[in-house]
Coordinates of C-alpha atoms and ligand atoms in Angstrom, one line a residue:
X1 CA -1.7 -13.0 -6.0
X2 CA -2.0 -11.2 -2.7
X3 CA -3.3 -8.0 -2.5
X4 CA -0.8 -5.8 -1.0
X5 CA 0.3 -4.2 -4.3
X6 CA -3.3 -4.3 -5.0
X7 CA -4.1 -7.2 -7.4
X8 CA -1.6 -7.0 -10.0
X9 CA -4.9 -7.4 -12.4
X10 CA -6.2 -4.1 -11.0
X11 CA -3.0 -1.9 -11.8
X12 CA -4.1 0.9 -14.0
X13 CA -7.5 -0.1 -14.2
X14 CA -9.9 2.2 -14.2
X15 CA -12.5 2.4 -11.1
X16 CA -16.4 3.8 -11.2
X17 CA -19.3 4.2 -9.1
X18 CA -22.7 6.2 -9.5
X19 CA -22.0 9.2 -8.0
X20 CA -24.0 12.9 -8.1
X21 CA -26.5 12.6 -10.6
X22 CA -26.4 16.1 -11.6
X23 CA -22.6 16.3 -12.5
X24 CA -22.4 16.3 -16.5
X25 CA -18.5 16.0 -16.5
X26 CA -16.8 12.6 -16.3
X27 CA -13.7 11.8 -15.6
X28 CA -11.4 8.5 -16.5
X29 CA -9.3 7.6 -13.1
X30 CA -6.9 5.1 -13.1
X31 CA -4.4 4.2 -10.6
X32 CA -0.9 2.5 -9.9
X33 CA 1.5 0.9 -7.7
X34 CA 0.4 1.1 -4.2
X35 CA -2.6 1.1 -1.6
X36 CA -1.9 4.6 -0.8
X37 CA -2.2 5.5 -4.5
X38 CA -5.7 3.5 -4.7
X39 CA -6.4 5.9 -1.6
X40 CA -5.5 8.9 -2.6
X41 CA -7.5 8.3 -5.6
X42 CA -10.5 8.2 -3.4
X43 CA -9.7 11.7 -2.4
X44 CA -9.2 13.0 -5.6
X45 CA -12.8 11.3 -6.9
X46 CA -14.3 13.3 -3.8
X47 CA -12.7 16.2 -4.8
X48 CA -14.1 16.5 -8.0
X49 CA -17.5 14.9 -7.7
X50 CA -18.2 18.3 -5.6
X51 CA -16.6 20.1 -9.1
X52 CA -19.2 18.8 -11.6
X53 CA -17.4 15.5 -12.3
X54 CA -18.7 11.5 -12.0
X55 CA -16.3 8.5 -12.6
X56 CA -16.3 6.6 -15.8
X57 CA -14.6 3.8 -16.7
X58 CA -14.8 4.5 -20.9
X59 CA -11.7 6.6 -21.4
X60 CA -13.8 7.5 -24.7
X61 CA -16.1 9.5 -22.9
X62 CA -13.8 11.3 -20.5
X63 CA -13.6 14.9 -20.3
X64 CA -10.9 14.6 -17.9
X65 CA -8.2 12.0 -17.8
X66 CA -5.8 11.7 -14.5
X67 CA -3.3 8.7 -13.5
X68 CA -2.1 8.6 -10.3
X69 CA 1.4 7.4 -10.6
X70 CA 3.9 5.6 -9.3
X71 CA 7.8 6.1 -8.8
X72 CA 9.3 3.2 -6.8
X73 CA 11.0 1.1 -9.5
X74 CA 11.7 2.3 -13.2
X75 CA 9.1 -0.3 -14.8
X76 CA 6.9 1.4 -13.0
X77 CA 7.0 4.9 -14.7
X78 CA 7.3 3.3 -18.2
X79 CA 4.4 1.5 -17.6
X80 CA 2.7 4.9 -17.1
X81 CA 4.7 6.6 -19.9
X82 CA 3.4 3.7 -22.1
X83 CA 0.0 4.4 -20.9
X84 CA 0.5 8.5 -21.7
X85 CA 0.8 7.4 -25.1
X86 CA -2.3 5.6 -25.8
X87 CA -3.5 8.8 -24.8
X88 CA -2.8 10.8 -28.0
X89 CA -4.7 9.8 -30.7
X90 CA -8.1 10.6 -28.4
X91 CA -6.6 14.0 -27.9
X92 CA -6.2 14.8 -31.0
X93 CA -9.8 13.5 -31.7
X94 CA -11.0 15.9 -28.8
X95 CA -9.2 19.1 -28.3
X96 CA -11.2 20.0 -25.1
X97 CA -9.6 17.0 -23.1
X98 CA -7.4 17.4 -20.1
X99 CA -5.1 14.9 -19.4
X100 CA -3.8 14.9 -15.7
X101 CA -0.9 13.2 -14.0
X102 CA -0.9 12.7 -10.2
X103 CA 0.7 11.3 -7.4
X104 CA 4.7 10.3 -7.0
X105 CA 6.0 10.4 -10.4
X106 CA 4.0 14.1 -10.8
X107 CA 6.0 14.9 -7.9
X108 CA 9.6 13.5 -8.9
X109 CA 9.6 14.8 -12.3
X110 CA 7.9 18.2 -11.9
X111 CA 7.2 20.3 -14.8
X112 CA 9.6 18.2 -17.1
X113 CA 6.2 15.9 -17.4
X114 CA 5.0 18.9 -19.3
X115 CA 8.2 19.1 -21.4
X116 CA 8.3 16.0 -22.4
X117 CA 4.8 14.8 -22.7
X118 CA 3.9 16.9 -25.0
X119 CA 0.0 15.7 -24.1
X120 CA -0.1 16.0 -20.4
X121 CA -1.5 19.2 -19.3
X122 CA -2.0 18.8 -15.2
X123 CA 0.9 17.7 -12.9
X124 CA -0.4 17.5 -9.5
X125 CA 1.9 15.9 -6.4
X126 CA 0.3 13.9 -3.9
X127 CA -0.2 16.9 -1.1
X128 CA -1.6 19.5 -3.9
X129 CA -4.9 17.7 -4.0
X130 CA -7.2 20.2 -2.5
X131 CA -5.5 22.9 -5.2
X132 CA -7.6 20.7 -8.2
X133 CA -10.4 22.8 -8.5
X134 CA -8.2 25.9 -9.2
X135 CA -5.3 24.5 -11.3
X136 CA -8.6 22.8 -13.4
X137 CA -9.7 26.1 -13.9
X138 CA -6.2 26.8 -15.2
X139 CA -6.3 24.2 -17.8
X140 CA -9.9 25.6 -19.0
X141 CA -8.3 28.9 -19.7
X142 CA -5.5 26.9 -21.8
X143 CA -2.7 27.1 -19.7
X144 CA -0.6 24.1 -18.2
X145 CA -1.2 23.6 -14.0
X146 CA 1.1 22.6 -11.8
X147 CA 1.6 22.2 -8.2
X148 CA 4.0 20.0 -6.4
X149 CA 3.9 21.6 -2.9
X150 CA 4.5 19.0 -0.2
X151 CA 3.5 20.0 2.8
X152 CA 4.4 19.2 6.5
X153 CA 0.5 19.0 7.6
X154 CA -1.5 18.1 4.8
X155 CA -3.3 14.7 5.8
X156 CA -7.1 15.7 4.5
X157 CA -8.6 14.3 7.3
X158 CA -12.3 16.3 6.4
X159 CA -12.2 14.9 3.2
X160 CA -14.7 11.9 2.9
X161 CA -13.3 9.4 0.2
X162 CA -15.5 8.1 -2.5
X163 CA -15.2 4.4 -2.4
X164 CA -13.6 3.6 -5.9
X165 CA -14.5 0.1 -7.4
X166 CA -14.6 -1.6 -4.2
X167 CA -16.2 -5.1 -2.8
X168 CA -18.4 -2.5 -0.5
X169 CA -16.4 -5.0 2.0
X170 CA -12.9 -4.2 2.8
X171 CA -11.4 -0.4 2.9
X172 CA -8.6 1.4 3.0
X173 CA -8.3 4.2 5.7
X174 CA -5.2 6.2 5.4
X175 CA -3.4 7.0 8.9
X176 CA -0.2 9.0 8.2
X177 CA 1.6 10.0 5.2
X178 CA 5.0 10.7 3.6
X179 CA 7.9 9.2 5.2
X180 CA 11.1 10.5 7.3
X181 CA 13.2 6.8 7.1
X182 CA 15.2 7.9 4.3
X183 CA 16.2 4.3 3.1
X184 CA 19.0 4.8 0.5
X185 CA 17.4 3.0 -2.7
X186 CA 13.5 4.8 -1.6
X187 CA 12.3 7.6 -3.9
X188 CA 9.3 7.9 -1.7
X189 CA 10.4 10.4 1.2
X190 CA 11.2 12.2 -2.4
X191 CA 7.5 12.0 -3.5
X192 CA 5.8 12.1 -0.3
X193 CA 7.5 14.8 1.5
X194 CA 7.6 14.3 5.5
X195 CA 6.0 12.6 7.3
X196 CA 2.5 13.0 9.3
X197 CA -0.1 11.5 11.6
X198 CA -3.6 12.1 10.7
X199 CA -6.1 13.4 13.9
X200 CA -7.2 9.9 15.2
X201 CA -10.8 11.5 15.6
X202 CA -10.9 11.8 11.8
X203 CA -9.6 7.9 11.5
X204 CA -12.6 6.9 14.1
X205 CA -15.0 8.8 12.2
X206 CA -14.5 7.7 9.4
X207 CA -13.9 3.7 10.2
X208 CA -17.3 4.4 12.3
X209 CA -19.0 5.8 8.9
X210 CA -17.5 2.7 6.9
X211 CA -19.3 0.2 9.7
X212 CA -22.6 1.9 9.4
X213 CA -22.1 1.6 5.3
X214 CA -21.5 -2.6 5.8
X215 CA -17.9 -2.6 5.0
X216 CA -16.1 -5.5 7.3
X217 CA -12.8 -4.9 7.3
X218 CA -10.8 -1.8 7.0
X219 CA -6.6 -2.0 6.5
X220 CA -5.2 1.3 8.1
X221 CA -2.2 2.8 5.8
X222 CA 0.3 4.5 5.6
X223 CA 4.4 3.9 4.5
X224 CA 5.1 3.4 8.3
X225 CA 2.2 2.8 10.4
X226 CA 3.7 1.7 13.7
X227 CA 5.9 5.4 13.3
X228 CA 2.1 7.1 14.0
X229 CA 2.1 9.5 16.8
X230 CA -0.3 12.2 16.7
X231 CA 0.7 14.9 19.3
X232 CA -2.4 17.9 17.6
X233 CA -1.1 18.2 14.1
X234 CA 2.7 18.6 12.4
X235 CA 5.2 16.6 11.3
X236 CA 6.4 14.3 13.4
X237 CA 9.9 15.8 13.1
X238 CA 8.8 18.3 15.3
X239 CA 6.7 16.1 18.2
X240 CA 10.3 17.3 19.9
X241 CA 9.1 21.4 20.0
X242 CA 5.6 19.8 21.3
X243 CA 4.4 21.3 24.6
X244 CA 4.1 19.4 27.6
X245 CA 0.5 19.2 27.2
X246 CA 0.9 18.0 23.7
X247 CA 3.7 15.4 24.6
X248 CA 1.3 13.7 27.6
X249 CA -2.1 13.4 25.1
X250 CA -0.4 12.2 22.2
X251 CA -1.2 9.1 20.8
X252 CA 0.4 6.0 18.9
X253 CA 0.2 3.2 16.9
X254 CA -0.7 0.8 19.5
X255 CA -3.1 3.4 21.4
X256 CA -4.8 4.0 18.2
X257 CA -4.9 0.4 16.8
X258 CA -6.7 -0.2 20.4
X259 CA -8.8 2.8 19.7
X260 CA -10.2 1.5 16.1
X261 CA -10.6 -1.9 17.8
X262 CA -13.0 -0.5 20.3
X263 CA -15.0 1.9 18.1
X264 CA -15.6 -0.8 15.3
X265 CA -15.7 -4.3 17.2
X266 CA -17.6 -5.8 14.5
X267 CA -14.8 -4.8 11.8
X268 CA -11.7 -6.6 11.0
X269 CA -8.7 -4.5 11.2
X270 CA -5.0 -4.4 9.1
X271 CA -2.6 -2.7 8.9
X272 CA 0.1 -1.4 6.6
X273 CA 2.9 -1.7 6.6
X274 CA 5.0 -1.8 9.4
X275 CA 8.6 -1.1 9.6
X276 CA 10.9 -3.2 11.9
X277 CA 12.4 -0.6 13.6
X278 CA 9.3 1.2 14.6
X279 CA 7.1 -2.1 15.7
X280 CA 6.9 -2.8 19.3
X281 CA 5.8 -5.5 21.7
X282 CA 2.6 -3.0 22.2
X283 CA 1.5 -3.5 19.4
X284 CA 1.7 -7.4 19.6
X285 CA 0.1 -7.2 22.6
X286 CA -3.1 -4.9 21.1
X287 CA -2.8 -7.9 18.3
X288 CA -3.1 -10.4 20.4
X289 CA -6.1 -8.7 22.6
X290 CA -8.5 -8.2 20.1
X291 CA -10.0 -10.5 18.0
X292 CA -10.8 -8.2 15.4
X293 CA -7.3 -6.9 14.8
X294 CA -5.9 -9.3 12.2
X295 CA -3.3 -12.3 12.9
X296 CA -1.0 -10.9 10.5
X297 CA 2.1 -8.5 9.7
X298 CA 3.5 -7.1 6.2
X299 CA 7.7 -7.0 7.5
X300 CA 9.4 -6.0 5.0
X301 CA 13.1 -6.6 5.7
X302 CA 14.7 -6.0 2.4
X303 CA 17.7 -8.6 3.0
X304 CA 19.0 -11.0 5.5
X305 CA 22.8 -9.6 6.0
X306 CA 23.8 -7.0 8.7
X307 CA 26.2 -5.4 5.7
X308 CA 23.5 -4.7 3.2
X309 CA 20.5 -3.4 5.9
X310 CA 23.4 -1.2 6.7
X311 CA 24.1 0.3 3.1
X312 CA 20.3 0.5 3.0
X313 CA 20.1 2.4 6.3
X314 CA 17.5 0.2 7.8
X315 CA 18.0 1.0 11.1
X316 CA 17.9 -2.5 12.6
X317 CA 20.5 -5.7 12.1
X318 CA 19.3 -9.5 11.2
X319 CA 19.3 -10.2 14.9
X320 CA 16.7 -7.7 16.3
X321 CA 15.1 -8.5 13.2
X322 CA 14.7 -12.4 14.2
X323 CA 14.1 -11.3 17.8
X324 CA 11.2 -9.2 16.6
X325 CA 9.6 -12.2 14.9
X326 CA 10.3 -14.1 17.9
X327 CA 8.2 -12.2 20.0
X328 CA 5.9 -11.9 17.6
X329 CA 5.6 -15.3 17.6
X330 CA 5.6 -15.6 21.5
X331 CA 2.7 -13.2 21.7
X332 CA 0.5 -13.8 19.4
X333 CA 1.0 -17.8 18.2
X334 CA -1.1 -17.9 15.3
X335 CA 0.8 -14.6 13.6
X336 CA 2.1 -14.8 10.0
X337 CA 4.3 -13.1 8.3
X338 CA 4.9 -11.4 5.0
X339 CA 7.8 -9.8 3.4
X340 CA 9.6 -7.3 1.2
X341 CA 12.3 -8.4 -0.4
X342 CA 15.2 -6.6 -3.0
X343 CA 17.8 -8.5 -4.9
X344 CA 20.5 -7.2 -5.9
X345 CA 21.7 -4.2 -4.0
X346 CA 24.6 -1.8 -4.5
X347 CA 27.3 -4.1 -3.6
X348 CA 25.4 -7.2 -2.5
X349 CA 28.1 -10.4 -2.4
X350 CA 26.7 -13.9 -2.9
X351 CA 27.2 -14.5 0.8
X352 CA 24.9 -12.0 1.4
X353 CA 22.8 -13.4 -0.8
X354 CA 22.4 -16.6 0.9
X355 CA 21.9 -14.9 4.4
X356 CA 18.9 -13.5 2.6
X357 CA 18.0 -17.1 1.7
X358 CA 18.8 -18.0 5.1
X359 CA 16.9 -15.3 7.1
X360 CA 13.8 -16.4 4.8
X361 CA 14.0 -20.0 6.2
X362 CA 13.9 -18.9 9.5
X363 CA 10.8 -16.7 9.5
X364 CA 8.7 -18.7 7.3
X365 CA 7.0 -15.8 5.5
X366 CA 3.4 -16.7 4.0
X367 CA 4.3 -14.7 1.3
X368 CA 6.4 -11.9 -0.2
X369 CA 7.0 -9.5 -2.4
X370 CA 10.3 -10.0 -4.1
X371 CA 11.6 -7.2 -6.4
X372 CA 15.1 -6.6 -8.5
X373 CA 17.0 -3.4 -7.3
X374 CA 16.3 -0.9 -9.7
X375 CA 18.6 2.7 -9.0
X376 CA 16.2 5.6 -8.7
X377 CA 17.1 8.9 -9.8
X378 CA 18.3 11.7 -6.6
X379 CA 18.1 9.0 -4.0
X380 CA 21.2 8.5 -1.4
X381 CA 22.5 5.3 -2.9
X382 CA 22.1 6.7 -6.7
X383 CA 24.1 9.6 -5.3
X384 CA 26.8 7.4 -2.8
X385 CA 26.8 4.3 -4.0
X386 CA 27.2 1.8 -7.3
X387 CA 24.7 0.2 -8.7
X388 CA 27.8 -2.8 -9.5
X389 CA 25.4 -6.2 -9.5
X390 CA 25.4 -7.0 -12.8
X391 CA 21.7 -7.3 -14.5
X392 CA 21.7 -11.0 -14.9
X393 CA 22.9 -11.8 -11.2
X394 CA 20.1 -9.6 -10.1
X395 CA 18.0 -11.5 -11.7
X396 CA 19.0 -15.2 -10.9
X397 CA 19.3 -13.7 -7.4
X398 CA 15.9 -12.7 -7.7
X399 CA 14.4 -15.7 -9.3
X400 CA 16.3 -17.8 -6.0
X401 CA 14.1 -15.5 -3.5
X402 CA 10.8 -16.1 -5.8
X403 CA 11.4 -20.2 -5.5
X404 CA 12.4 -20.0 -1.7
X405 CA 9.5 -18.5 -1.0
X406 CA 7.2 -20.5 -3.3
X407 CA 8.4 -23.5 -1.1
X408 CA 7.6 -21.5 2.0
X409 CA 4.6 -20.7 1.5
X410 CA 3.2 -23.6 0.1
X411 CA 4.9 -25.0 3.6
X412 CA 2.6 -22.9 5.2
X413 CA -0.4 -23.0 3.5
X414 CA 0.0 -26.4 4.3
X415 CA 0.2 -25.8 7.9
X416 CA -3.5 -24.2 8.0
X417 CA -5.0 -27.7 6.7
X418 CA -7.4 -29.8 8.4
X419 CA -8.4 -26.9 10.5
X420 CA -11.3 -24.3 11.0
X421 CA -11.1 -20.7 9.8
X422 CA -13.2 -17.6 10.1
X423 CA -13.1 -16.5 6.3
X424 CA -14.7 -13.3 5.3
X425 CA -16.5 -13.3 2.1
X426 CA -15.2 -10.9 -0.2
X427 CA -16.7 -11.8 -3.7
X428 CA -16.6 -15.1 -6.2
X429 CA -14.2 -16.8 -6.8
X430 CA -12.3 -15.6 -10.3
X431 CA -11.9 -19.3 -11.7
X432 CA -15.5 -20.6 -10.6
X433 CA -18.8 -18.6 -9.9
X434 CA -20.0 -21.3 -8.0
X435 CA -17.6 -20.5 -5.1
X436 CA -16.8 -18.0 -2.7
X437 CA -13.3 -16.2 -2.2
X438 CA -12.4 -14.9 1.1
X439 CA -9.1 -14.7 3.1
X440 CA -9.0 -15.7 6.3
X441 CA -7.3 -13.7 9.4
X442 CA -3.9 -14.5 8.4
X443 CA -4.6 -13.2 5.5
X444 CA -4.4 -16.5 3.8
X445 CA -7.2 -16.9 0.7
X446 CA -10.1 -19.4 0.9
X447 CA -12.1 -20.7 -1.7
X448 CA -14.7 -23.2 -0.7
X449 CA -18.3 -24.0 -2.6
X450 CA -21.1 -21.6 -2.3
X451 CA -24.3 -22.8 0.0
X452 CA -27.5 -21.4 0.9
X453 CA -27.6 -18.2 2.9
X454 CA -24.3 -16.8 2.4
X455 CA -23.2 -13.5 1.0
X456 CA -20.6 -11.3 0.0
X457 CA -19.7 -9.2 3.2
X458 CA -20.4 -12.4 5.6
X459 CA -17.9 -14.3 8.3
X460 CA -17.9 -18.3 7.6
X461 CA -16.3 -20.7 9.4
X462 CA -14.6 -22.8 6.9
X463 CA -12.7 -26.3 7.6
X464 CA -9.3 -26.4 5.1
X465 CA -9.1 -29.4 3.2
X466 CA -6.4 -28.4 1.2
X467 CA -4.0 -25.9 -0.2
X468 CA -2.0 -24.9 -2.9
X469 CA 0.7 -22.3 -3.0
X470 CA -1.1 -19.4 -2.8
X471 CA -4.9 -20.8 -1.4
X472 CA -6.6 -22.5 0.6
X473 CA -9.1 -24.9 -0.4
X474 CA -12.3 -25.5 2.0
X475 CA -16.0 -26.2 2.7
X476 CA -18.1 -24.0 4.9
X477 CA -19.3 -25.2 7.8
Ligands
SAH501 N1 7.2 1.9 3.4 C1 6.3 1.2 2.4 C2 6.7 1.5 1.0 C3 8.0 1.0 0.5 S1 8.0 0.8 -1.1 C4 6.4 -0.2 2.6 O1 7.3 -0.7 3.3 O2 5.6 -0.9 2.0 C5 7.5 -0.9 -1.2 C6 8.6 -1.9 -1.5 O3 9.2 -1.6 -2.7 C7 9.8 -1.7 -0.5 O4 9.6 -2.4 0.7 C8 10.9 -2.3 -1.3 O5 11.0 -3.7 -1.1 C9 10.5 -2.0 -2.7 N2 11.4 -1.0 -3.3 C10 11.5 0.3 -2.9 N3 12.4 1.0 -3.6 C11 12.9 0.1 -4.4 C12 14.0 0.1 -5.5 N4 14.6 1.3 -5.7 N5 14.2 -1.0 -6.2 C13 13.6 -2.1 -5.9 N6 12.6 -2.3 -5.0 C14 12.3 -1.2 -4.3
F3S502 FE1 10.8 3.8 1.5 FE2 12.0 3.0 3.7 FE3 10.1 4.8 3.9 S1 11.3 1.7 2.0 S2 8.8 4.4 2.2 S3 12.1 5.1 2.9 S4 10.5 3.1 5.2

């Protein structure tokens, strides 16, 4: 499994580190669905390690309990609802515990979270954060807290993430947040409010404090990162109203992608995740200029027909799509590719379909993330449209995609045989201790036997031997 979705292994489980050794409280922190969840979580640990709490990974001991949740498909929220649950009998046992919901289904369903869950006493949105401290003191008094303010400017740069569960290797550095795209079947613009470019001093900063703390590789985030533009604060709705002064200093994806790959040269740098419509030859060319800014790119295109993309409002046909890839391609040669993929859309035809199928084909992805429409409450195709491909068709749709791209990237994997890689290490191997797992710049994984001399945080050159669907098999050298 590729970690994009963080390692489907690591949703909900809870992270820990030794943190301030004079805070008595501990609190039980477990996230889902995306990287920018896993992130935020980092902020919400620094938040309260300064408020008398450490990290625990016993939910028995907890005095606080908070899931940062996530909204983008149904089984999603009932996987947190089903969680919520297991929650009661330890309340009952302890009157004094909190239990705290965060993040994007906090922010969709509001205070019916405390009508319904009877047991949830904290509802926090993903831009009320900083508010934690107060609405804790809220609960302490006995009362139910709640704050779902989005805000336009919110990106808490100052705020100096605790490292959650990490290899101590690879990072997460959040870049801008919300999103303004407004895709018909995406809740997020919903739960994440507008969107907003973080001060790219804060991103250096902090990418520079990761280097000096022997992290390797950092992935910059956000729902759009080639939409960055910092322009001295606000949402970038309003670079428009900018003054002149503001319009000529302001900054992009590609300038600050440059900008990260000077500061840390001895880093590797991803990103995440790029939208087609936003991505430019720039940033291809920044790509291919810097050998520390990763050979890869997370596409999603959601389908391969002009008629769907449209319904979706994507913003960009199969075409400039294709020619996107192409140039890609052109610039940087030894680019892959992953995708996002959804079966099944409001009034998807089986022709469609198979120009999905098709498109696939064409690009090649590595790998992809494949995923069954699933109608979300208050968004522009719930409201416009009808959800009219029947359950099973999804499915078998679905299950089409999955194989296609089983054969693609196994294709692929393929390719990268009988050739050498630089592989960072980034721990053992799950199935065998005696090797090391690491992915290589394309983001393809690596296992190969452990020697002498090598550790987790290293670069090895490691000659492929072999592969399998989703690894690559190899021996350092
Ligand atoms: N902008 C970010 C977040 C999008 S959500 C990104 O592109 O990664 C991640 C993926 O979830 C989307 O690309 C889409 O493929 C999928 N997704 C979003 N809403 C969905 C829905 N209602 N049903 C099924 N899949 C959905
Ligand atoms: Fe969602 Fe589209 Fe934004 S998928 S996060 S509305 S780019």
């Amino acid at each position: 499994m590729q970690e994009k979705y963080i390692d489907e292994t690591k949703q909900g489980e809870a992270f820990a580190i030794a943190e301030k050794p004079e805070n008595s409280k501990k609190l039980f922190l477990e996230s889902y669905g995306c990287q920018m969840n896993f992130s935020d979580s980092e902020i919400v640990a620094s938040i309260l390690n300064e408020q008398g709490y450490n990290t625990t990974m016993k939910v028995e001991e907890a005095d606080l309990i908070l899931l940062n949740t996530c909204s983008i498909r149904e089984r999603a929220e009932q996987t947190v609802r089903m969680r919520l649950s297991q929650f009661k009998n330890l309340k009952k046992e302890r009157p004094n515990l909190t239990v705290g919901v965060l993040g994007c289904m906090a922010e969709r369903l509001k205070t019916k979270f405390l009508e319904e869950e009877q047991l949830v006493d904290l509802v926090v949105g993903p831009d009320a954060y900083r508010d934690l401290p107060n609405l804790l003191k809220e609960t302490e008094d006995g009362r139910d807290a709640i704050n779902v303010i989005l805000s336009k400017e919110e990106t808490y740069a100052d705020i100096n993430p605790v490292r959650l569960g990490g290899n101590g290797v690879t990072a997460f550095v959040t870049i801008t947040r919300g999103c303004d795209n407004m895709c018909t079947f995406c809740v997020v613009p919903f739960t994440r409010g507008r969107e907003r470019s973080r001060d790219p001093h804060s991103i250096i900063e902090e990418c520079k404090a990761l280097a000096e703390n022997g992290y390797k590789e950092i992935t910059l985030l956000g729902q759009n990162v080639d939409s960055y533009l910092w322009y001295g604060g606000g949402p970038k709705k309003d670079f428009d109203k900018a003054s002149e002064m503001q319009k000529a200093t302001a900054v992009n994806f590609a300038q600050l992608l440059e900008m990260v790959a000077k500061a840390v040269p001895a880093m590797r740098i991803r990103f995440s995740t790029s939208n087609p419509h936003e991505m430019t030859e720039e940033v291809f060319r920044v790509i291919a200029k810097y050998d520390n800014v990763c050979k890869y790119i997370h596409l999603p295109v959601q389908s391969g027909s002009d008629r769907i993309l449209q319904k979706m409002n994507r913003q960009h046909t199969r075409q400039e799509y294709l020619d996107l890839i192409k140039k890609a391609k052109e610039i940087v040669p030894e680019i892959a590719f992953s995708q996002d993929m959804i079966a099944g859309f409001c009034g998807e035809t089986e022709e469609d379909h198979q120009l999905t199928l098709d498109l696939m084909r064409q690009v090649e992805y590595d790998y992809g993330y494949m995923f069954a429409y699933s109608e979300r409450p208050g968004t522009p195709a719930h409201k416009k449209m009808e959800d009219d491909v029947p359950a099973d068709v999804k499915q078998r749709r679905l299950a089409e995609i999955i194989a296609l791209q089983g054969e693609l990237s196994r294709k692929r994997m393929k390719s990268y045989v009988g050739k050498n890689y630089e592989v960072l290490i980034e721990g053992e191997s799950k199935k065998d201790k005696n090797q090391w797992k690491g992915r290589t710049s394309q983001n393809a994984v690596v296992v190969f036997d452990k020697v002498e001399g090598h550790n987790i945080g290293d670069f090895v050159t490691v000659f492929v031997h072999d592969s399998t669907q989703g690894t690559l098999l190899g021996k350092a050298i």
